[in-house]
CSV table of C-alpha atoms and ligand atoms in Angstrom, one decimal:
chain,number,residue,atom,x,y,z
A,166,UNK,CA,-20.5,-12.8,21.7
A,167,UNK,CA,-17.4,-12.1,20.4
A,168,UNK,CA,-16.5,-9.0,17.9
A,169,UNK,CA,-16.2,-9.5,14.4
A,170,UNK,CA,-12.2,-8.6,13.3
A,171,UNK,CA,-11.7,-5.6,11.1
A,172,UNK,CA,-9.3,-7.3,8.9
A,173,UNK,CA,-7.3,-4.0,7.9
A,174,UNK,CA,-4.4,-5.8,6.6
A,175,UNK,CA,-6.5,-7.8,4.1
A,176,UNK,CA,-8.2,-4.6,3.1
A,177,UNK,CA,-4.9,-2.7,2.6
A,178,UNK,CA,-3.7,-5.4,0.5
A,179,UNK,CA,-6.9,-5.2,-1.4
A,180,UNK,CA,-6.8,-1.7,-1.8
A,181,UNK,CA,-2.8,-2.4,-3.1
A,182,UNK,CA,-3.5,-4.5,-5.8
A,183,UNK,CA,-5.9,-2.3,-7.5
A,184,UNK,CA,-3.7,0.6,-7.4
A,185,UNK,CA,-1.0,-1.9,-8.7
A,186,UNK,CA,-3.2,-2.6,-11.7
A,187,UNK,CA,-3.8,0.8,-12.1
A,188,UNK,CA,-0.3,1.7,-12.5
A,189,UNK,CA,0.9,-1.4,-15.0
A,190,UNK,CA,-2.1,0.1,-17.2
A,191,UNK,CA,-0.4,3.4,-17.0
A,192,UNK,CA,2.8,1.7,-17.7
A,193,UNK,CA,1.3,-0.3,-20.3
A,194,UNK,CA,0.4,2.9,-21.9
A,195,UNK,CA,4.4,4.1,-22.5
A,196,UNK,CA,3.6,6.8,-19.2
A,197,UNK,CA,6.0,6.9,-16.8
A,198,UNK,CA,5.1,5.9,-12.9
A,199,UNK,CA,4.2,7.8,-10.2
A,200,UNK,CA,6.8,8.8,-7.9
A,201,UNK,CA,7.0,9.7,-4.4
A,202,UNK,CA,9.9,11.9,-2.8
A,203,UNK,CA,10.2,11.0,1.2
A,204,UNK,CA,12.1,13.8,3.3
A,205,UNK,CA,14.1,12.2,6.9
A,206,UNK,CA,15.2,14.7,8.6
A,207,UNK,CA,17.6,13.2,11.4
A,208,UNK,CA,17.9,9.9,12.3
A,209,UNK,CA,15.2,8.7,14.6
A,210,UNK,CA,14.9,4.6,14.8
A,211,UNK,CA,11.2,4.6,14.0
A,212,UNK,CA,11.0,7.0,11.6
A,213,UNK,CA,13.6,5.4,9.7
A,214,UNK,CA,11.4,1.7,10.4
A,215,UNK,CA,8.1,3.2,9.0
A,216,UNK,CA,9.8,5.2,5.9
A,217,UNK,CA,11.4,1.6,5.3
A,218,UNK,CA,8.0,0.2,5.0
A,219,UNK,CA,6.7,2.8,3.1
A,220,UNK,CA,9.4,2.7,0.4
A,221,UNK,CA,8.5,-1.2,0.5
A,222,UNK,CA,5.2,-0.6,-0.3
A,223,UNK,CA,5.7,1.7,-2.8
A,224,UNK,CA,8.1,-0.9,-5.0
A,225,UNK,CA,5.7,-3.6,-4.0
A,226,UNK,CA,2.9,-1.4,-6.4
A,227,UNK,CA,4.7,-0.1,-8.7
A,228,UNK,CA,5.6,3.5,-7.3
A,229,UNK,CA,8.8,4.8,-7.9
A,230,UNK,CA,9.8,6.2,-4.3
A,231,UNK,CA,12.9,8.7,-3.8
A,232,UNK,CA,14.5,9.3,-0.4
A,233,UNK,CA,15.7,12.9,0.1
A,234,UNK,CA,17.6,12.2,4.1
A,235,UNK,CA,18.5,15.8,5.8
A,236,UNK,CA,21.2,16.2,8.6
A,237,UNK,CA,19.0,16.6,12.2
A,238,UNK,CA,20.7,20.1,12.4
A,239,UNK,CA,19.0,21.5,9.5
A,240,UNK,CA,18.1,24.7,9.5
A,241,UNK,CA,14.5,26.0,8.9
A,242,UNK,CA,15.5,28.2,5.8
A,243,UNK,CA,17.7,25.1,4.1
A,244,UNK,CA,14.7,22.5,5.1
A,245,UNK,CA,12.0,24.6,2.9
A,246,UNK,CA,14.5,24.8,-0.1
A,247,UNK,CA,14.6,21.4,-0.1
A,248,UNK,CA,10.9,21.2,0.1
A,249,UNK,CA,9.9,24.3,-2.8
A,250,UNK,CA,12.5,22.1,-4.9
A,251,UNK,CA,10.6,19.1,-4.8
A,252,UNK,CA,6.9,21.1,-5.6
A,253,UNK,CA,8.8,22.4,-8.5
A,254,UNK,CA,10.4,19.0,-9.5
A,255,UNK,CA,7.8,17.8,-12.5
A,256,UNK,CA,8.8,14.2,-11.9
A,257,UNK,CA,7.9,14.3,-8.1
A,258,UNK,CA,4.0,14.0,-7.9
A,259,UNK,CA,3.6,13.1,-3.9
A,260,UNK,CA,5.9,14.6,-1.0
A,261,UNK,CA,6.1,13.0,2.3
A,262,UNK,CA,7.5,14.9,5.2
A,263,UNK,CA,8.4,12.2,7.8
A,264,UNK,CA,7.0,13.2,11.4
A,265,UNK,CA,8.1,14.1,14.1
A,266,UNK,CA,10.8,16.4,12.7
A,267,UNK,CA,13.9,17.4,15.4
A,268,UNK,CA,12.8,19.6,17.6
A,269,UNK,CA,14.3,23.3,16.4
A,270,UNK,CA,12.1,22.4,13.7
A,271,UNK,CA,8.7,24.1,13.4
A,272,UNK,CA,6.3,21.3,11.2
A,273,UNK,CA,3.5,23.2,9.8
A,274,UNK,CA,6.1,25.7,8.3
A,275,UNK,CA,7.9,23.2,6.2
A,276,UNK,CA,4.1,21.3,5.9
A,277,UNK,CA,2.6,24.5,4.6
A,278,UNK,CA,5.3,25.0,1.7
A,279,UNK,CA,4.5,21.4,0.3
A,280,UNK,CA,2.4,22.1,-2.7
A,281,UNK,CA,-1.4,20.8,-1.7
A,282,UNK,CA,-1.6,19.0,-4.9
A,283,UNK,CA,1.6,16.8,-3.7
A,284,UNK,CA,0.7,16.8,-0.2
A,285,UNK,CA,0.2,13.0,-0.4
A,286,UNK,CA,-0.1,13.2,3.9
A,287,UNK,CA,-3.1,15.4,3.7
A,288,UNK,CA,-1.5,17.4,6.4
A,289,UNK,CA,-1.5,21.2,4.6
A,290,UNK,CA,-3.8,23.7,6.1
A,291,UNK,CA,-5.3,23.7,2.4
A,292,UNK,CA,-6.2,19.8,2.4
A,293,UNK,CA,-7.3,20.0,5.6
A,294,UNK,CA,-9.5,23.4,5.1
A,295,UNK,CA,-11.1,21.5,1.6
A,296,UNK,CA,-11.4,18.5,3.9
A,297,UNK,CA,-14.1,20.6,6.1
A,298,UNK,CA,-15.5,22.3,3.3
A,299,UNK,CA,-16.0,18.4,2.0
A,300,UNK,CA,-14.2,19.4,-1.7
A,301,UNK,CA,-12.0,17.4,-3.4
A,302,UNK,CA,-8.3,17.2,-2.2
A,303,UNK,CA,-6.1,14.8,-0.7
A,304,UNK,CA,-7.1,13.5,2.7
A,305,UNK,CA,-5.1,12.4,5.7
A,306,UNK,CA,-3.9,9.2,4.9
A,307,UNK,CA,-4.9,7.1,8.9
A,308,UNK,CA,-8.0,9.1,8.9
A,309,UNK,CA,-8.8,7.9,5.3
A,310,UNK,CA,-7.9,4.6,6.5
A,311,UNK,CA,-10.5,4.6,9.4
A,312,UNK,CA,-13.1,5.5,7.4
A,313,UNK,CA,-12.6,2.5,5.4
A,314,UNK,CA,-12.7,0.2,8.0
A,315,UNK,CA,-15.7,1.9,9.4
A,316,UNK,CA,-17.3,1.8,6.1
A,317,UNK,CA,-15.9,-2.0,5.9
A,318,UNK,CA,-18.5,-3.4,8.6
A,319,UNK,CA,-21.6,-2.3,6.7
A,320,UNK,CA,-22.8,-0.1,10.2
A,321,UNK,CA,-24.5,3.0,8.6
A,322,UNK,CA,-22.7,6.0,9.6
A,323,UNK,CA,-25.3,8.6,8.9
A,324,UNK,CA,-27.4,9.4,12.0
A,325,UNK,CA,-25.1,7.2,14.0
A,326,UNK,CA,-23.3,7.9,17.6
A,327,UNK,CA,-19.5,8.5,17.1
A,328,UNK,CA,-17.5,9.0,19.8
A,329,UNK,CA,-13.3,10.2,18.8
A,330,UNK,CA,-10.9,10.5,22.1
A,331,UNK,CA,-8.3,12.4,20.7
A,332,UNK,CA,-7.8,15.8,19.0
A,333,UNK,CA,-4.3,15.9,17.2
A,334,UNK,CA,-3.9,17.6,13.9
A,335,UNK,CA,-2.7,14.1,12.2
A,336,UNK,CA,-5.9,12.0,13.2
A,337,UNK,CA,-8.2,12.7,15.8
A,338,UNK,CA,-9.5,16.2,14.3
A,339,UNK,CA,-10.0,15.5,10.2
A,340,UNK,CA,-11.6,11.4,11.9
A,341,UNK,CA,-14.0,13.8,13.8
A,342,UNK,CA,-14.8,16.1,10.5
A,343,UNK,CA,-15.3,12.9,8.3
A,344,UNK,CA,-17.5,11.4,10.4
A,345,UNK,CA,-19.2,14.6,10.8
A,346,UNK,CA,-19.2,15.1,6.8
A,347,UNK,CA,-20.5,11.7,6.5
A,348,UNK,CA,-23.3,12.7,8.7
A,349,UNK,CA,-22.5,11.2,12.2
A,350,UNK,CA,-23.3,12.4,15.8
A,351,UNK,CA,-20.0,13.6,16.8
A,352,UNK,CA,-18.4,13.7,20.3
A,353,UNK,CA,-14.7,14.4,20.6
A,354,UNK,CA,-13.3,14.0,23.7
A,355,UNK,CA,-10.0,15.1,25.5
A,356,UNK,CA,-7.5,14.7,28.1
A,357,UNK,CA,-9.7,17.5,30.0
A,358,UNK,CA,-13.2,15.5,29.5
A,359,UNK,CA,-15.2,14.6,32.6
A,360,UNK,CA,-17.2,11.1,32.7
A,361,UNK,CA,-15.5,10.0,29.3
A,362,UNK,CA,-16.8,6.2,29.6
A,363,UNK,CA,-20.2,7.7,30.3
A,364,UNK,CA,-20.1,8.9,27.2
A,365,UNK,CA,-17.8,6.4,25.2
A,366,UNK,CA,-20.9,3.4,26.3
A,367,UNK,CA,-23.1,5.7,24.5
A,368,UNK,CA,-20.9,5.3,21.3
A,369,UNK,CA,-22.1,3.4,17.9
A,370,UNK,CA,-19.2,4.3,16.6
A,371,UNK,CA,-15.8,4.9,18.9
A,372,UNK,CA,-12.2,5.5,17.9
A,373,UNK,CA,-9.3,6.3,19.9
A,374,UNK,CA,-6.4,8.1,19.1
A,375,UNK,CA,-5.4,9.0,22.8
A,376,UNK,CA,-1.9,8.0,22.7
A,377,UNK,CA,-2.4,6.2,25.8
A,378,UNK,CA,-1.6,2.6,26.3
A,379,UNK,CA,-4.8,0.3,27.1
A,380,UNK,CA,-6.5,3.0,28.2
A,381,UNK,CA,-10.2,2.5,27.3
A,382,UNK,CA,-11.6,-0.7,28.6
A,383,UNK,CA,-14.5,-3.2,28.0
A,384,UNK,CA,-16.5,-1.9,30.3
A,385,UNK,CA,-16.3,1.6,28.4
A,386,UNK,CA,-17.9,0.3,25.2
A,387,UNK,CA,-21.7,-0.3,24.2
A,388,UNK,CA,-22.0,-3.6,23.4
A,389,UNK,CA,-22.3,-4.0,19.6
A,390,UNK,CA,-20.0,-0.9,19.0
A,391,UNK,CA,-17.5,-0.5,15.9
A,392,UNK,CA,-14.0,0.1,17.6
A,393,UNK,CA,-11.3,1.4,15.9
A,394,UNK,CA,-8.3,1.6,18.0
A,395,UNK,CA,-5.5,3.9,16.3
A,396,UNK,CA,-2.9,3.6,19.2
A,397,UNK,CA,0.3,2.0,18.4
A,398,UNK,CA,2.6,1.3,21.1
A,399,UNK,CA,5.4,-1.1,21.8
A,400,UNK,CA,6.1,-3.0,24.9
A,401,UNK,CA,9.0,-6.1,24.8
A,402,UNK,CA,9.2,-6.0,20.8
A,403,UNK,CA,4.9,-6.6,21.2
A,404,UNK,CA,2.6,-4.1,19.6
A,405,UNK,CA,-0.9,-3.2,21.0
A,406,UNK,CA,-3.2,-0.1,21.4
A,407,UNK,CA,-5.1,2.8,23.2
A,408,UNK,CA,-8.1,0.0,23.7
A,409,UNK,CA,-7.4,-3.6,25.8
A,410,UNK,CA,-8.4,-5.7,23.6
A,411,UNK,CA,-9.0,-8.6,25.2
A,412,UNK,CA,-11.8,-6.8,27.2
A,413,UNK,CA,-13.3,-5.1,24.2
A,414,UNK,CA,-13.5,-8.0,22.0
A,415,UNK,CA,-16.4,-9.4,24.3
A,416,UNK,CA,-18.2,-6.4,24.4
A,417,UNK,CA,-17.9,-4.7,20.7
A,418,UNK,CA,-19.5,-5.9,17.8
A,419,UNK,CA,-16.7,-4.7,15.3
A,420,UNK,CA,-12.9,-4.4,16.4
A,421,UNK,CA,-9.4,-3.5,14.6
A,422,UNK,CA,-6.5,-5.5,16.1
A,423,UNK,CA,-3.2,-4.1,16.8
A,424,UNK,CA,-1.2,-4.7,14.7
A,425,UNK,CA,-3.0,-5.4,11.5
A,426,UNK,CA,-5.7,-3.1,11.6
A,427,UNK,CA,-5.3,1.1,10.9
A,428,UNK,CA,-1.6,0.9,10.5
A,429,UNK,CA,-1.6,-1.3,7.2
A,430,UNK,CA,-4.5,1.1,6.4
A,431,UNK,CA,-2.1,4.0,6.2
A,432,UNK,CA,0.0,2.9,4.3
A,433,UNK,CA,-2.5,2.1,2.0
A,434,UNK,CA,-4.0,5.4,2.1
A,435,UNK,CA,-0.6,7.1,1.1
A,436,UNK,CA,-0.4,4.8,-2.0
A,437,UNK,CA,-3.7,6.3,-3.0
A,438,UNK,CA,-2.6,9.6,-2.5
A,439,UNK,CA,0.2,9.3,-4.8
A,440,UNK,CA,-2.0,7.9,-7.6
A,441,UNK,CA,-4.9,10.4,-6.7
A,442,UNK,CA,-1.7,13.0,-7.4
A,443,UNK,CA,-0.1,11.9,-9.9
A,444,UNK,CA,-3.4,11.2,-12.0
A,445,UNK,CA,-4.1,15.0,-11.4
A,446,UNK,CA,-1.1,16.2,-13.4
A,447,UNK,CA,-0.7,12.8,-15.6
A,448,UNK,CA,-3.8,11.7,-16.8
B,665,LIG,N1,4.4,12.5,7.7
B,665,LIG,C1,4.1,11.3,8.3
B,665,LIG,N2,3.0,10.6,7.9
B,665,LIG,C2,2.7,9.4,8.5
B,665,LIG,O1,1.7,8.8,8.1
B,665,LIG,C3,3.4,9.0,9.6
B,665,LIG,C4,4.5,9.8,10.0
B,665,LIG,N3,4.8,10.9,9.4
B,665,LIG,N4,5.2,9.4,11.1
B,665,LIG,C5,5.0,8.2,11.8
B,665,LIG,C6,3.6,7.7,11.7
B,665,LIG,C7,3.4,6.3,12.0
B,665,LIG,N5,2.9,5.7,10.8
B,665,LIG,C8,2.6,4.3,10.6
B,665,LIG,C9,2.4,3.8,9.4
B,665,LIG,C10,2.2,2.4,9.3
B,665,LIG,C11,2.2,1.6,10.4
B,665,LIG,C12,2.0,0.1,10.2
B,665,LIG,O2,1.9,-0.4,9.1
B,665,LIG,N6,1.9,-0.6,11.4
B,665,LIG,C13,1.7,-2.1,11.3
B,665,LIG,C14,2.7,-2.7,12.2
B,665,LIG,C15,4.1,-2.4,11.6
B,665,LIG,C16,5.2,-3.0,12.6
B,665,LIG,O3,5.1,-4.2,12.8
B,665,LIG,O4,5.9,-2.2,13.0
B,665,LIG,C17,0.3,-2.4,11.9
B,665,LIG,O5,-0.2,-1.6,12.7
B,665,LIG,O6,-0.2,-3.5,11.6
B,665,LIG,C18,2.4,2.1,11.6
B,665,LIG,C19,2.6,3.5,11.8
B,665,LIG,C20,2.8,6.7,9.8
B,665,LIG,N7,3.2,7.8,10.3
């Protein structure tokens, strides 16, 4: 039996269009549109690749998108004016802090200064404390994006087996605290875990966001299971995940591909973000 395909590309682009048509009635309506501010700091290939597709997808809806690209040898002080200046910029509604910054650079200090009601990443200690506290606020835009696609399969996640290898800040930890909020069993596991596939086959629900090529196999899945796979890595111009896919799709009963699956669903998730914003101080 082979896995059903979570088709996250054809749910971004659903999720697109009805942000698009929120926005032409907002335009329709004489208001201006929102408008996101990006922040490159250096010049790193695939940050410049993915703030590319983002600005793409940001015309392609509607959203006015401004790029704000720092010299890598910024200093922390200049970095944070830059940043206060957007929170106090009326026509900026979403800020985007492109990641990883250079490495003199501490993140969560230049994070931390984006106003939490333009933190269109989700990343601010503030987002991420309401996140646990399950209150409003903008939410991390690829855990957002799993959720969907969990939610897209139908398999009730209440009571449920969830299983999350990976504990970063940007996904692994707020995936494991929305799963938890939405009433799952939660298991997060670790580089330091002993007998992971012991406990990934006992997974109804298992995402990875290890960071490590092909690392979880068929043989590491219940059969039936909802597999999310968050990696993204890219070997002779060919993209694939943290999960072999070929093995998996045999066993699982619902699987995201790489490419086309969470990716697309970030992207998506940041365009909501920047509507959820701007409607906060707009509408
Ligand atoms: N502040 C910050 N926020 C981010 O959300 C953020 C970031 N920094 N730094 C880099 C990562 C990476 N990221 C991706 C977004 C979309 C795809 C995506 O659309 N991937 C397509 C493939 C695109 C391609 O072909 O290259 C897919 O998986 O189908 C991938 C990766 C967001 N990031």
């Amino acid at each position: 039996m082979s896995a059903k395909v979570i088709d996250g590309k054809a749910i971004a682009q659903n999720i697109r269009l009805s942000i698009k048509e929120q926005i032409e009635k907002i335009r329709e309506d004489g208001k201006r549109a929102p408008c996101l501010a990006v922040i490159l700091v250096g010049n790193d290939p695939a940050s410049e690749v993915y703030v590319g597709h983002k600005k793409k997808a940001c015309a392609s809806i509607g959203i006015e998108s401004r790029s704000l690209e720092l010299p890598g040898d910024i200093s922390q002080d200049e970095l944070s004016k830059h940043v206060k200046a957007l929170n106090d910029d009326p026509a900026i509604d979403g800020i985007l802090l492109q990641l990883p910054l250079p490495k003199h650079l501490i993140p969560e200090i230049a994070i931390d200064l984006i106003d939490p009601d333009k933190d269109v990443d989700g990343l601010t200690a503030m987002n991420q404390g309401l996140l646990v506290w399950k209150r409003p606020g903008l939410v991390s835009c690829t855990p957002a994006g799993v959720m969907e696609l969990i939610r897209s399969t139908g398999v009730k996640v209440e009571g449920a087996r969830a299983v999350v290898m990976g504990r970063s800040v940007l996904v692994g930890a707020p995936i494991a605290t929305m799963l938890c909020n939405a009433g799952a069993t939660v298991n997060c596991l670790n580089s330091k875990t002993v007998n992971g596939p012991e406990l990934t086959r006992q997974a109804d629900i298992l995402v990875v966001a290890t960071g490590v090529h092909r690392l979880v196999r068929g043989d590491h899945i219940k059969p039936g299971a909802v597999v999310i796979d968050v990696g993204m890595h890219r070997h002779d111009g060919k993209l694939s995940g943290d999960v072999v896919y070929d093995e998996a799709k045999d066993v699982a009963g619902h699987i995201t591909p790489v490419p086309g699956g969470v990716g697309p669903m970030t992207i998506a998730m940041l365009m909501r973000n920047c509507l959820t914003a701007y409607s906060k101080n707009n509408l």
